[in-house]
Amino acid sequence: MKVDTLNINQLVDEVSNEVTKWRRYLHQHPELSFQETKTAQFVYETLESFGGIELSKPTSTSVLGKIKGELPGKTIAIRADMDALPIEEENESEYASEIPGVMHACGHDGHTAMLLGTAKVLAELKDEIKGEIRLIFQHGEELFPGGAEELVSKGVMDGVDAVIGAHLWAPLEIGKIGIVYGPMMASPDTFYITVKGKGGHAALPHDTIDSIAIGAQVVTNLQHIVSRNTDPLDNLVVSVSKFTAGTTHNVIPGTVEMIGTVRTFDADLRQSVPATMERIVKGITEAHGAEYEFTYDFGYRPVINDKEITAVLEETVKEVYGEETVDRMKPNMGGEDFSAYQQKAAGTFIYIGAGNKEKEAVYPHHHPRFAIDEDALEKGVRIFSHAAFKLLSQ
Ligand code: NI
């Protein structure tokens, strides 16, 4: 299959202003995870206006589009997430959030707009498509158990040969595209520990079982999992991120409550962590006559990029924007439910640089002043559009 690349580029140029317009509309009207009713409706109607796309709603807050070519071939999927966050926006742009306490502070408004733009370009090139391109507009990425798993269970990935997705990335400067081979993002698990001692007067510690002193040892000893129990060449994070206890200076509290996160890329290592943690918690608390409760919740699976699809995306970026555009990034310990699609088909997730000091796009994701350089949007559309044809021709 040989599609005229000039043709794709021209169509991307034509849709580029609209993509920015859609993004701004979505930014003004953010909706929280699993509540994206109006967003899904907007996406559905916009896709409908292009013509030539088979549309359905796998759930009330998600949209699936299918562009079926005239000739048979492979099926590839492109995914965008659509949800916003419970954050009060502090930016004062003319398209700032109109919904109090809700903000697109992670760039998912941009992801949705980019996929709409890609859909428009690909729908116009329908006659040249061999196979099928699926457009997955996903709800609820920010909130576990995530929308991806639900969409997979609804069959959106059935028959899909390859899946791609992207995140606009403010820590990466505009003009760069972040490519990672293999492990890219970790499995974000959560744990809850309660140390149950015996409260009493802080001047009479011998009459208490001091939950704070014991809890502190639990925290310290949990650090041994990474430093002493894990192969230094494997990646693991064990962080106690909340430690709650006590009321005042002269009372030893009876209980300490801890919450934390465990992150890794390795499935076997991940499975082994809860038992190791519990062994430590049990040992320390028992040694000091205290009791404990321990709960471990598995989160999303790690995002592991497919070698061949990553190579196709890297090649696409180099062809479209030049060699120097590619930034071979290190993996990070964040989480993404894009991994649910990768259980069904080989897939790759990339970062699209969206940071720019001159445009004040310098704040981290999930910050009330988070912003993107909107010039990143057309890069996403262009890369997706070219990559779609490239993947179908593999
Ligand atoms: Ni995000």
mmCIF file of C-alpha atoms and ligand atoms in Angstrom:
data_model
loop_
_atom_site.group_PDB
_atom_site.id
_atom_site.type_symbol
_atom_site.label_atom_id
_atom_site.label_comp_id
_atom_site.label_asym_id
_atom_site.label_seq_id
_atom_site.Cartn_x
_atom_site.Cartn_y
_atom_site.Cartn_z
ATOM 1 C CA MET A 1 0.000 0.000 0.000
ATOM 2 C CA LYS A 2 1.433 3.336 -1.009
ATOM 3 C CA VAL A 3 -0.414 6.334 0.281
ATOM 4 C CA ASP A 4 0.753 9.698 -0.889
ATOM 5 C CA THR A 5 2.437 11.157 2.190
ATOM 6 C CA LEU A 6 1.897 14.644 0.823
ATOM 7 C CA ASN A 7 -1.789 13.900 0.828
ATOM 8 C CA ILE A 8 -1.753 12.914 4.507
ATOM 9 C CA ASN A 9 0.267 15.988 5.421
ATOM 10 C CA GLN A 10 -2.097 18.300 3.571
ATOM 11 C CA LEU A 11 -5.128 16.803 5.298
ATOM 12 C CA VAL A 12 -3.407 17.180 8.685
ATOM 13 C CA ASP A 13 -2.649 20.831 7.914
ATOM 14 C CA GLU A 14 -6.305 21.380 7.019
ATOM 15 C CA VAL A 15 -7.673 19.841 10.221
ATOM 16 C CA SER A 16 -5.126 21.398 12.564
ATOM 17 C CA ASN A 17 -7.131 24.528 13.506
ATOM 18 C CA GLU A 18 -10.204 22.466 14.214
ATOM 19 C CA VAL A 19 -8.207 20.180 16.503
ATOM 20 C CA THR A 20 -7.190 23.181 18.615
ATOM 21 C CA LYS A 21 -10.800 24.357 18.649
ATOM 22 C CA TRP A 22 -12.039 20.936 19.839
ATOM 23 C CA ARG A 23 -9.354 20.783 22.492
ATOM 24 C CA ARG A 24 -10.351 24.176 23.849
ATOM 25 C CA TYR A 25 -14.022 23.236 23.888
ATOM 26 C CA LEU A 26 -13.213 20.044 25.829
ATOM 27 C CA HIS A 27 -10.928 21.973 28.161
ATOM 28 C CA GLN A 28 -13.793 24.337 29.000
ATOM 29 C CA HIS A 29 -16.155 21.418 29.657
ATOM 30 C CA PRO A 30 -14.193 18.812 31.624
ATOM 31 C CA GLU A 31 -15.844 15.743 33.131
ATOM 32 C CA LEU A 32 -14.567 13.401 35.825
ATOM 33 C CA SER A 33 -13.688 9.742 35.312
ATOM 34 C CA PHE A 34 -16.684 7.525 34.476
ATOM 35 C CA GLN A 35 -18.885 10.636 34.127
ATOM 36 C CA GLU A 36 -17.820 11.649 30.601
ATOM 37 C CA THR A 37 -21.371 11.643 29.215
ATOM 38 C CA LYS A 38 -21.262 15.006 27.431
ATOM 39 C CA THR A 39 -17.701 14.467 26.261
ATOM 40 C CA ALA A 40 -18.669 11.130 24.707
ATOM 41 C CA GLN A 41 -21.682 12.755 23.067
ATOM 42 C CA PHE A 42 -19.478 15.526 21.643
ATOM 43 C CA VAL A 43 -17.018 12.953 20.314
ATOM 44 C CA TYR A 44 -19.812 10.840 18.821
ATOM 45 C CA GLU A 45 -21.428 13.786 17.036
ATOM 46 C CA THR A 46 -18.127 15.148 15.785
ATOM 47 C CA LEU A 47 -17.137 11.751 14.363
ATOM 48 C CA GLU A 48 -20.599 11.401 12.823
ATOM 49 C CA SER A 49 -20.133 14.718 11.020
ATOM 50 C CA PHE A 50 -17.062 13.338 9.182
ATOM 51 C CA GLY A 51 -19.044 10.508 7.545
ATOM 52 C CA GLY A 52 -17.701 7.060 6.727
ATOM 53 C CA ILE A 53 -17.058 5.994 10.328
ATOM 54 C CA GLU A 54 -19.014 3.149 11.919
ATOM 55 C CA LEU A 55 -19.918 4.384 15.408
ATOM 56 C CA SER A 56 -20.959 2.744 18.639
ATOM 57 C CA LYS A 57 -20.904 3.389 22.370
ATOM 58 C CA PRO A 58 -19.386 0.434 24.208
ATOM 59 C CA THR A 59 -20.395 2.142 27.486
ATOM 60 C CA SER A 60 -22.412 5.306 28.180
ATOM 61 C CA THR A 61 -19.217 7.375 28.518
ATOM 62 C CA SER A 62 -17.030 5.955 25.733
ATOM 63 C CA VAL A 63 -17.063 5.886 21.938
ATOM 64 C CA LEU A 64 -15.732 3.403 19.405
ATOM 65 C CA GLY A 65 -15.225 4.388 15.770
ATOM 66 C CA LYS A 66 -14.372 1.964 12.972
ATOM 67 C CA ILE A 67 -12.983 3.047 9.643
ATOM 68 C CA LYS A 68 -13.228 0.056 7.357
ATOM 69 C CA GLY A 69 -11.226 0.139 4.167
ATOM 70 C CA GLU A 70 -12.508 -1.227 0.861
ATOM 71 C CA LEU A 71 -9.899 -3.964 0.856
ATOM 72 C CA PRO A 72 -9.246 -6.564 3.534
ATOM 73 C CA GLY A 73 -6.203 -6.334 5.768
ATOM 74 C CA LYS A 74 -5.099 -5.969 9.348
ATOM 75 C CA THR A 75 -6.906 -4.135 12.121
ATOM 76 C CA ILE A 76 -5.133 -1.497 14.142
ATOM 77 C CA ALA A 77 -6.456 0.547 17.048
ATOM 78 C CA ILE A 78 -5.615 4.050 18.262
ATOM 79 C CA ARG A 79 -6.613 5.034 21.774
ATOM 80 C CA ALA A 80 -7.333 8.377 23.462
ATOM 81 C CA ASP A 81 -8.466 8.892 27.049
ATOM 82 C CA MET A 82 -11.053 11.604 27.763
ATOM 83 C CA ASP A 83 -11.385 12.154 31.513
ATOM 84 C CA ALA A 84 -10.478 15.169 33.657
ATOM 85 C CA LEU A 85 -9.405 15.531 37.306
ATOM 86 C CA PRO A 86 -10.951 16.895 40.524
ATOM 87 C CA ILE A 87 -8.765 20.018 40.484
ATOM 88 C CA GLU A 88 -9.771 23.703 40.534
ATOM 89 C CA GLU A 89 -8.124 25.314 37.517
ATOM 90 C CA GLU A 90 -5.909 28.323 38.250
ATOM 91 C CA ASN A 91 -5.172 29.268 34.638
ATOM 92 C CA GLU A 92 -6.954 32.311 33.286
ATOM 93 C CA SER A 93 -7.086 31.548 29.572
ATOM 94 C CA GLU A 94 -10.299 32.305 27.657
ATOM 95 C CA TYR A 95 -10.914 28.558 27.472
ATOM 96 C CA ALA A 96 -10.304 27.815 31.174
ATOM 97 C CA SER A 97 -12.561 25.233 32.798
ATOM 98 C CA GLU A 98 -16.169 26.346 33.277
ATOM 99 C CA ILE A 99 -16.801 23.543 35.753
ATOM 100 C CA PRO A 100 -15.850 24.390 39.353
ATOM 101 C CA GLY A 101 -13.406 21.898 40.839
ATOM 102 C CA VAL A 102 -12.915 19.956 37.610
ATOM 103 C CA MET A 103 -10.018 20.456 35.207
ATOM 104 C CA HIS A 104 -8.303 18.795 32.289
ATOM 105 C CA ALA A 105 -4.992 18.880 34.149
ATOM 106 C CA CYS A 106 -3.393 15.900 32.428
ATOM 107 C CA GLY A 107 -3.927 16.750 28.748
ATOM 108 C CA HIS A 108 -6.630 14.187 28.013
ATOM 109 C CA ASP A 109 -8.615 16.980 26.308
ATOM 110 C CA GLY A 110 -5.717 17.161 23.853
ATOM 111 C CA HIS A 111 -5.651 13.377 23.428
ATOM 112 C CA THR A 112 -9.344 13.379 22.518
ATOM 113 C CA ALA A 113 -8.907 16.271 20.078
ATOM 114 C CA MET A 114 -5.874 14.610 18.448
ATOM 115 C CA LEU A 115 -7.779 11.392 17.859
ATOM 116 C CA LEU A 116 -10.732 13.317 16.428
ATOM 117 C CA GLY A 117 -8.331 15.025 14.030
ATOM 118 C CA THR A 118 -6.763 11.699 13.113
ATOM 119 C CA ALA A 119 -10.232 10.241 12.517
ATOM 120 C CA LYS A 120 -11.068 13.064 10.115
ATOM 121 C CA VAL A 121 -7.853 12.601 8.155
ATOM 122 C CA LEU A 122 -8.208 8.814 7.961
ATOM 123 C CA ALA A 123 -11.916 8.948 7.075
ATOM 124 C CA GLU A 124 -11.028 11.082 4.066
ATOM 125 C CA LEU A 125 -8.446 8.517 2.994
ATOM 126 C CA LYS A 126 -10.822 5.600 3.486
ATOM 127 C CA ASP A 127 -10.514 4.398 -0.114
ATOM 128 C CA GLU A 128 -6.807 3.868 0.374
ATOM 129 C CA ILE A 129 -7.124 1.900 3.622
ATOM 130 C CA LYS A 130 -6.487 -1.836 3.476
ATOM 131 C CA GLY A 131 -8.003 -3.266 6.608
ATOM 132 C CA GLU A 132 -9.611 -1.492 9.530
ATOM 133 C CA ILE A 133 -8.675 1.364 11.822
ATOM 134 C CA ARG A 134 -10.376 1.457 15.212
ATOM 135 C CA LEU A 135 -10.620 4.663 17.205
ATOM 136 C CA ILE A 136 -11.016 4.057 20.916
ATOM 137 C CA PHE A 137 -12.238 7.066 22.905
ATOM 138 C CA GLN A 138 -11.812 5.791 26.450
ATOM 139 C CA HIS A 139 -13.374 6.946 29.698
ATOM 140 C CA GLY A 140 -11.912 6.793 33.194
ATOM 141 C CA GLU A 141 -8.143 6.490 32.851
ATOM 142 C CA GLU A 142 -7.446 8.398 36.061
ATOM 143 C CA LEU A 143 -9.554 6.233 38.346
ATOM 144 C CA PHE A 144 -8.849 2.590 39.098
ATOM 145 C CA PRO A 145 -10.061 0.050 37.859
ATOM 146 C CA GLY A 146 -9.928 2.239 34.752
ATOM 147 C CA GLY A 147 -12.008 2.379 31.601
ATOM 148 C CA ALA A 148 -9.585 0.400 29.445
ATOM 149 C CA GLU A 149 -10.274 -2.911 31.166
ATOM 150 C CA GLU A 150 -14.008 -2.351 30.766
ATOM 151 C CA LEU A 151 -13.665 -1.546 27.064
ATOM 152 C CA VAL A 152 -11.536 -4.643 26.516
ATOM 153 C CA SER A 153 -14.266 -6.704 28.183
ATOM 154 C CA LYS A 154 -16.776 -5.109 25.768
ATOM 155 C CA GLY A 155 -14.740 -6.452 22.866
ATOM 156 C CA VAL A 156 -13.190 -3.267 21.451
ATOM 157 C CA MET A 157 -9.888 -5.104 20.996
ATOM 158 C CA ASP A 158 -11.312 -8.260 19.420
ATOM 159 C CA GLY A 159 -9.476 -8.926 16.178
ATOM 160 C CA VAL A 160 -7.027 -6.048 16.681
ATOM 161 C CA ASP A 161 -3.460 -6.733 15.499
ATOM 162 C CA ALA A 162 -1.756 -3.657 16.923
ATOM 163 C CA VAL A 163 -2.656 -0.790 19.240
ATOM 164 C CA ILE A 164 -1.030 2.615 19.687
ATOM 165 C CA GLY A 165 -1.568 5.573 21.978
ATOM 166 C CA ALA A 166 0.155 8.724 23.162
ATOM 167 C CA HIS A 167 0.371 11.076 26.092
ATOM 168 C CA LEU A 168 1.010 14.797 25.694
ATOM 169 C CA TRP A 169 3.971 15.296 28.018
ATOM 170 C CA ALA A 170 4.764 18.635 29.601
ATOM 171 C CA PRO A 171 8.155 17.577 31.052
ATOM 172 C CA LEU A 172 9.261 16.951 27.451
ATOM 173 C CA GLU A 173 9.831 20.072 25.372
ATOM 174 C CA ILE A 174 7.715 20.832 22.338
ATOM 175 C CA GLY A 175 9.185 19.345 19.178
ATOM 176 C CA LYS A 176 10.402 16.176 20.869
ATOM 177 C CA ILE A 177 8.695 12.804 20.723
ATOM 178 C CA GLY A 178 9.497 10.389 23.547
ATOM 179 C CA ILE A 179 10.067 6.784 22.503
ATOM 180 C CA VAL A 180 10.632 3.912 24.925
ATOM 181 C CA TYR A 181 11.360 0.312 23.941
ATOM 182 C CA GLY A 182 10.062 -2.382 26.300
ATOM 183 C CA PRO A 183 9.002 -1.424 29.841
ATOM 184 C CA MET A 184 7.689 2.146 29.866
ATOM 185 C CA MET A 185 5.413 2.621 32.866
ATOM 186 C CA ALA A 186 5.077 0.636 36.056
ATOM 187 C CA SER A 187 2.263 -1.229 37.771
ATOM 188 C CA PRO A 188 0.864 1.195 40.388
ATOM 189 C CA ASP A 189 -0.247 -0.943 43.349
ATOM 190 C CA THR A 190 -1.558 0.370 46.677
ATOM 191 C CA PHE A 191 -1.153 -0.982 50.202
ATOM 192 C CA TYR A 192 -2.788 -0.223 53.548
ATOM 193 C CA ILE A 193 -1.201 -1.094 56.905
ATOM 194 C CA THR A 194 -2.650 -0.629 60.363
ATOM 195 C CA VAL A 195 -0.403 -1.161 63.387
ATOM 196 C CA LYS A 196 -2.538 -1.901 66.412
ATOM 197 C CA GLY A 197 -0.750 -1.273 69.719
ATOM 198 C CA LYS A 198 -2.113 -0.049 73.026
ATOM 199 C CA GLY A 199 -2.568 3.627 73.760
ATOM 200 C CA GLY A 200 -1.764 5.395 77.009
ATOM 201 C CA HIS A 201 0.054 8.220 78.782
ATOM 202 C CA ALA A 202 3.206 9.356 77.010
ATOM 203 C CA ALA A 203 4.952 9.631 80.402
ATOM 204 C CA LEU A 204 4.260 5.949 81.089
ATOM 205 C CA PRO A 205 5.406 4.215 77.892
ATOM 206 C CA HIS A 206 5.923 0.902 79.667
ATOM 207 C CA ASP A 207 2.144 0.665 80.122
ATOM 208 C CA THR A 208 1.526 1.072 76.391
ATOM 209 C CA ILE A 209 2.354 -0.713 73.178
ATOM 210 C CA ASP A 210 3.649 2.274 71.266
ATOM 211 C CA SER A 211 2.190 2.084 67.766
ATOM 212 C CA ILE A 212 4.308 5.021 66.558
ATOM 213 C CA ALA A 213 7.624 3.483 67.603
ATOM 214 C CA ILE A 214 6.577 0.167 66.034
ATOM 215 C CA GLY A 215 5.137 1.835 62.933
ATOM 216 C CA ALA A 216 8.393 3.732 62.395
ATOM 217 C CA GLN A 217 10.265 0.408 62.412
ATOM 218 C CA VAL A 218 7.803 -1.023 59.920
ATOM 219 C CA VAL A 219 8.539 1.896 57.563
ATOM 220 C CA THR A 220 12.300 1.473 57.954
ATOM 221 C CA ASN A 221 12.198 -2.274 57.455
ATOM 222 C CA LEU A 222 9.982 -2.050 54.376
ATOM 223 C CA GLN A 223 12.887 -0.215 52.741
ATOM 224 C CA HIS A 224 14.880 -3.434 52.984
ATOM 225 C CA ILE A 225 12.656 -5.002 50.311
ATOM 226 C CA VAL A 226 14.206 -2.749 47.674
ATOM 227 C CA SER A 227 17.710 -2.460 49.119
ATOM 228 C CA ARG A 228 18.270 -6.039 50.404
ATOM 229 C CA ASN A 229 15.605 -8.415 48.976
ATOM 230 C CA THR A 230 15.463 -7.321 45.340
ATOM 231 C CA ASP A 231 17.969 -7.834 42.547
ATOM 232 C CA PRO A 232 19.608 -4.413 42.082
ATOM 233 C CA LEU A 233 19.071 -4.789 38.326
ATOM 234 C CA ASP A 234 15.296 -5.043 38.777
ATOM 235 C CA ASN A 235 13.246 -1.900 39.330
ATOM 236 C CA LEU A 236 11.061 -1.599 42.383
ATOM 237 C CA VAL A 237 9.622 1.245 44.435
ATOM 238 C CA VAL A 238 8.098 0.743 47.892
ATOM 239 C CA SER A 239 6.902 4.053 49.317
ATOM 240 C CA VAL A 240 4.969 4.664 52.506
ATOM 241 C CA SER A 241 3.297 7.927 51.524
ATOM 242 C CA LYS A 242 0.840 8.439 54.347
ATOM 243 C CA PHE A 243 1.496 7.816 58.068
ATOM 244 C CA THR A 244 -1.291 8.868 60.386
ATOM 245 C CA ALA A 245 -1.234 8.642 64.171
ATOM 246 C CA GLY A 246 -1.729 10.539 67.363
ATOM 247 C CA THR A 247 -3.485 13.623 68.656
ATOM 248 C CA THR A 248 -1.278 15.453 71.134
ATOM 249 C CA HIS A 249 2.053 15.545 73.030
ATOM 250 C CA ASN A 250 1.187 13.466 76.068
ATOM 251 C CA VAL A 251 -0.781 10.605 74.508
ATOM 252 C CA ILE A 252 0.722 7.549 72.886
ATOM 253 C CA PRO A 253 -1.795 6.535 70.210
ATOM 254 C CA GLY A 254 -3.104 2.994 70.002
ATOM 255 C CA THR A 255 -2.964 2.740 66.232
ATOM 256 C CA VAL A 256 -0.985 3.944 63.245
ATOM 257 C CA GLU A 257 -2.409 3.888 59.728
ATOM 258 C CA MET A 258 -0.202 3.828 56.661
ATOM 259 C CA ILE A 259 -0.919 4.001 52.945
ATOM 260 C CA GLY A 260 1.655 3.579 50.238
ATOM 261 C CA THR A 261 2.468 2.470 46.736
ATOM 262 C CA VAL A 262 4.499 -0.306 45.122
ATOM 263 C CA ARG A 263 5.740 0.093 41.551
ATOM 264 C CA THR A 264 7.566 -2.249 39.236
ATOM 265 C CA PHE A 265 7.726 -3.429 35.618
ATOM 266 C CA ASP A 266 8.284 -7.073 36.457
ATOM 267 C CA ALA A 267 5.251 -9.378 36.849
ATOM 268 C CA ASP A 268 7.027 -12.009 39.002
ATOM 269 C CA LEU A 269 8.628 -9.473 41.280
ATOM 270 C CA ARG A 270 5.262 -7.744 41.625
ATOM 271 C CA GLN A 271 3.538 -10.967 42.664
ATOM 272 C CA SER A 272 6.180 -11.625 45.329
ATOM 273 C CA VAL A 273 6.005 -8.210 47.021
ATOM 274 C CA PRO A 274 2.785 -8.530 49.078
ATOM 275 C CA ALA A 275 4.005 -11.668 50.891
ATOM 276 C CA THR A 276 7.392 -10.114 51.632
ATOM 277 C CA MET A 277 5.741 -6.972 52.939
ATOM 278 C CA GLU A 278 3.372 -8.900 55.141
ATOM 279 C CA ARG A 279 6.225 -11.014 56.542
ATOM 280 C CA ILE A 280 7.983 -7.818 57.633
ATOM 281 C CA VAL A 281 4.856 -6.158 59.031
ATOM 282 C CA LYS A 282 3.934 -9.335 60.921
ATOM 283 C CA GLY A 283 7.458 -9.870 62.262
ATOM 284 C CA ILE A 284 7.948 -6.320 63.520
ATOM 285 C CA THR A 285 4.513 -5.948 65.082
ATOM 286 C CA GLU A 286 4.612 -9.387 66.749
ATOM 287 C CA ALA A 287 8.114 -8.760 68.095
ATOM 288 C CA HIS A 288 6.727 -5.800 70.008
ATOM 289 C CA GLY A 289 3.424 -7.321 71.068
ATOM 290 C CA ALA A 290 1.307 -5.383 68.605
ATOM 291 C CA GLU A 291 -1.147 -6.569 65.965
ATOM 292 C CA TYR A 292 -1.619 -5.503 62.372
ATOM 293 C CA GLU A 293 -3.908 -5.350 59.368
ATOM 294 C CA PHE A 294 -2.466 -5.517 55.885
ATOM 295 C CA THR A 295 -4.258 -4.995 52.565
ATOM 296 C CA TYR A 296 -2.635 -4.995 49.132
ATOM 297 C CA ASP A 297 -4.538 -3.832 46.021
ATOM 298 C CA PHE A 298 -3.145 -4.596 42.587
ATOM 299 C CA GLY A 299 -3.516 -1.625 40.210
ATOM 300 C CA TYR A 300 -2.986 -1.369 36.437
ATOM 301 C CA ARG A 301 -0.499 -3.666 34.760
ATOM 302 C CA PRO A 302 2.792 -2.161 33.626
ATOM 303 C CA VAL A 303 2.971 -0.614 30.152
ATOM 304 C CA ILE A 304 5.404 -2.730 28.136
ATOM 305 C CA ASN A 305 5.970 -1.486 24.607
ATOM 306 C CA ASP A 306 6.245 -3.888 21.687
ATOM 307 C CA LYS A 307 9.610 -3.773 19.944
ATOM 308 C CA GLU A 308 8.362 -3.888 16.351
ATOM 309 C CA ILE A 309 5.530 -1.416 16.772
ATOM 310 C CA THR A 310 7.842 0.943 18.650
ATOM 311 C CA ALA A 311 10.274 0.697 15.731
ATOM 312 C CA VAL A 312 7.470 1.586 13.291
ATOM 313 C CA LEU A 313 6.530 4.621 15.400
ATOM 314 C CA GLU A 314 10.142 5.725 15.731
ATOM 315 C CA GLU A 315 10.619 5.409 11.975
ATOM 316 C CA THR A 316 7.397 7.381 11.398
ATOM 317 C CA VAL A 317 8.574 10.197 13.673
ATOM 318 C CA LYS A 318 11.969 10.336 11.977
ATOM 319 C CA GLU A 319 10.433 10.432 8.508
ATOM 320 C CA VAL A 320 7.860 13.059 9.374
ATOM 321 C CA TYR A 321 9.831 15.333 11.713
ATOM 322 C CA GLY A 322 13.495 14.335 11.364
ATOM 323 C CA GLU A 323 15.974 12.208 13.349
ATOM 324 C CA GLU A 324 16.607 14.799 16.059
ATOM 325 C CA THR A 325 12.931 14.809 17.048
ATOM 326 C CA VAL A 326 13.200 11.406 18.704
ATOM 327 C CA ASP A 327 14.030 11.415 22.392
ATOM 328 C CA ARG A 328 14.862 7.914 23.588
ATOM 329 C CA MET A 329 13.385 8.309 27.053
ATOM 330 C CA LYS A 330 13.908 6.213 30.138
ATOM 331 C CA PRO A 331 10.926 4.347 31.554
ATOM 332 C CA ASN A 332 9.177 5.933 34.523
ATOM 333 C CA MET A 333 7.286 4.631 37.540
ATOM 334 C CA GLY A 334 3.971 6.250 36.638
ATOM 335 C CA GLY A 335 0.986 4.079 35.714
ATOM 336 C CA GLU A 336 -1.387 3.945 32.678
ATOM 337 C CA ASP A 337 -4.267 1.647 31.874
ATOM 338 C CA PHE A 338 -3.160 1.578 28.223
ATOM 339 C CA SER A 339 -1.562 -1.634 29.478
ATOM 340 C CA ALA A 340 -4.999 -3.314 29.396
ATOM 341 C CA TYR A 341 -5.016 -3.074 25.583
ATOM 342 C CA GLN A 342 -1.500 -4.506 25.426
ATOM 343 C CA GLN A 343 -2.851 -7.703 26.987
ATOM 344 C CA LYS A 344 -4.933 -8.185 23.844
ATOM 345 C CA ALA A 345 -2.568 -7.056 21.104
ATOM 346 C CA ALA A 346 0.979 -5.853 20.698
ATOM 347 C CA GLY A 347 1.064 -2.150 21.385
ATOM 348 C CA THR A 348 3.163 0.925 21.974
ATOM 349 C CA PHE A 349 2.605 4.147 23.866
ATOM 350 C CA ILE A 350 4.610 7.297 23.145
ATOM 351 C CA TYR A 351 5.081 10.747 24.656
ATOM 352 C CA ILE A 352 4.461 13.896 22.654
ATOM 353 C CA GLY A 353 6.506 16.810 23.961
ATOM 354 C CA ALA A 354 4.162 19.628 25.047
ATOM 355 C CA GLY A 355 6.297 21.726 27.392
ATOM 356 C CA ASN A 356 7.276 25.279 26.480
ATOM 357 C CA LYS A 357 8.645 27.958 28.837
ATOM 358 C CA GLU A 358 7.624 30.762 26.501
ATOM 359 C CA LYS A 359 3.999 29.667 26.651
ATOM 360 C CA GLU A 360 4.057 28.961 30.397
ATOM 361 C CA ALA A 361 3.560 25.256 29.741
ATOM 362 C CA VAL A 362 5.944 24.413 32.567
ATOM 363 C CA TYR A 363 3.755 22.979 35.332
ATOM 364 C CA PRO A 364 3.637 19.270 36.067
ATOM 365 C CA HIS A 365 0.682 17.087 35.124
ATOM 366 C CA HIS A 366 -2.157 17.219 37.687
ATOM 367 C CA HIS A 367 -1.155 20.777 38.747
ATOM 368 C CA PRO A 368 -3.866 23.519 38.863
ATOM 369 C CA ARG A 369 -1.810 25.542 36.383
ATOM 370 C CA PHE A 370 -0.978 22.651 34.079
ATOM 371 C CA ALA A 371 -0.882 23.735 30.433
ATOM 372 C CA ILE A 372 0.320 22.373 27.117
ATOM 373 C CA ASP A 373 1.829 23.993 24.059
ATOM 374 C CA GLU A 374 -1.050 23.438 21.630
ATOM 375 C CA ASP A 375 1.405 23.117 18.740
ATOM 376 C CA ALA A 376 1.880 19.564 20.041
ATOM 377 C CA LEU A 377 -1.642 18.629 18.924
ATOM 378 C CA GLU A 378 -0.975 18.563 15.197
ATOM 379 C CA LYS A 379 2.137 16.467 15.827
ATOM 380 C CA GLY A 380 -0.028 13.810 17.421
ATOM 381 C CA VAL A 381 -2.458 13.876 14.492
ATOM 382 C CA ARG A 382 0.350 13.644 11.954
ATOM 383 C CA ILE A 383 2.182 10.821 13.711
ATOM 384 C CA PHE A 384 -1.009 8.785 14.271
ATOM 385 C CA SER A 385 -2.150 9.261 10.668
ATOM 386 C CA HIS A 386 1.159 8.213 9.128
ATOM 387 C CA ALA A 387 1.679 5.408 11.632
ATOM 388 C CA ALA A 388 -1.785 3.978 10.920
ATOM 389 C CA PHE A 389 -0.930 3.446 7.271
ATOM 390 C CA LYS A 390 2.526 2.180 8.074
ATOM 391 C CA LEU A 391 1.197 -0.381 10.563
ATOM 392 C CA LEU A 392 -1.480 -1.602 8.126
ATOM 393 C CA SER A 393 1.155 -2.116 5.452
ATOM 394 C CA GLN A 394 3.485 -4.162 7.703
HETATM 395 NI NI NI B 1 -2.862 11.304 31.894
#
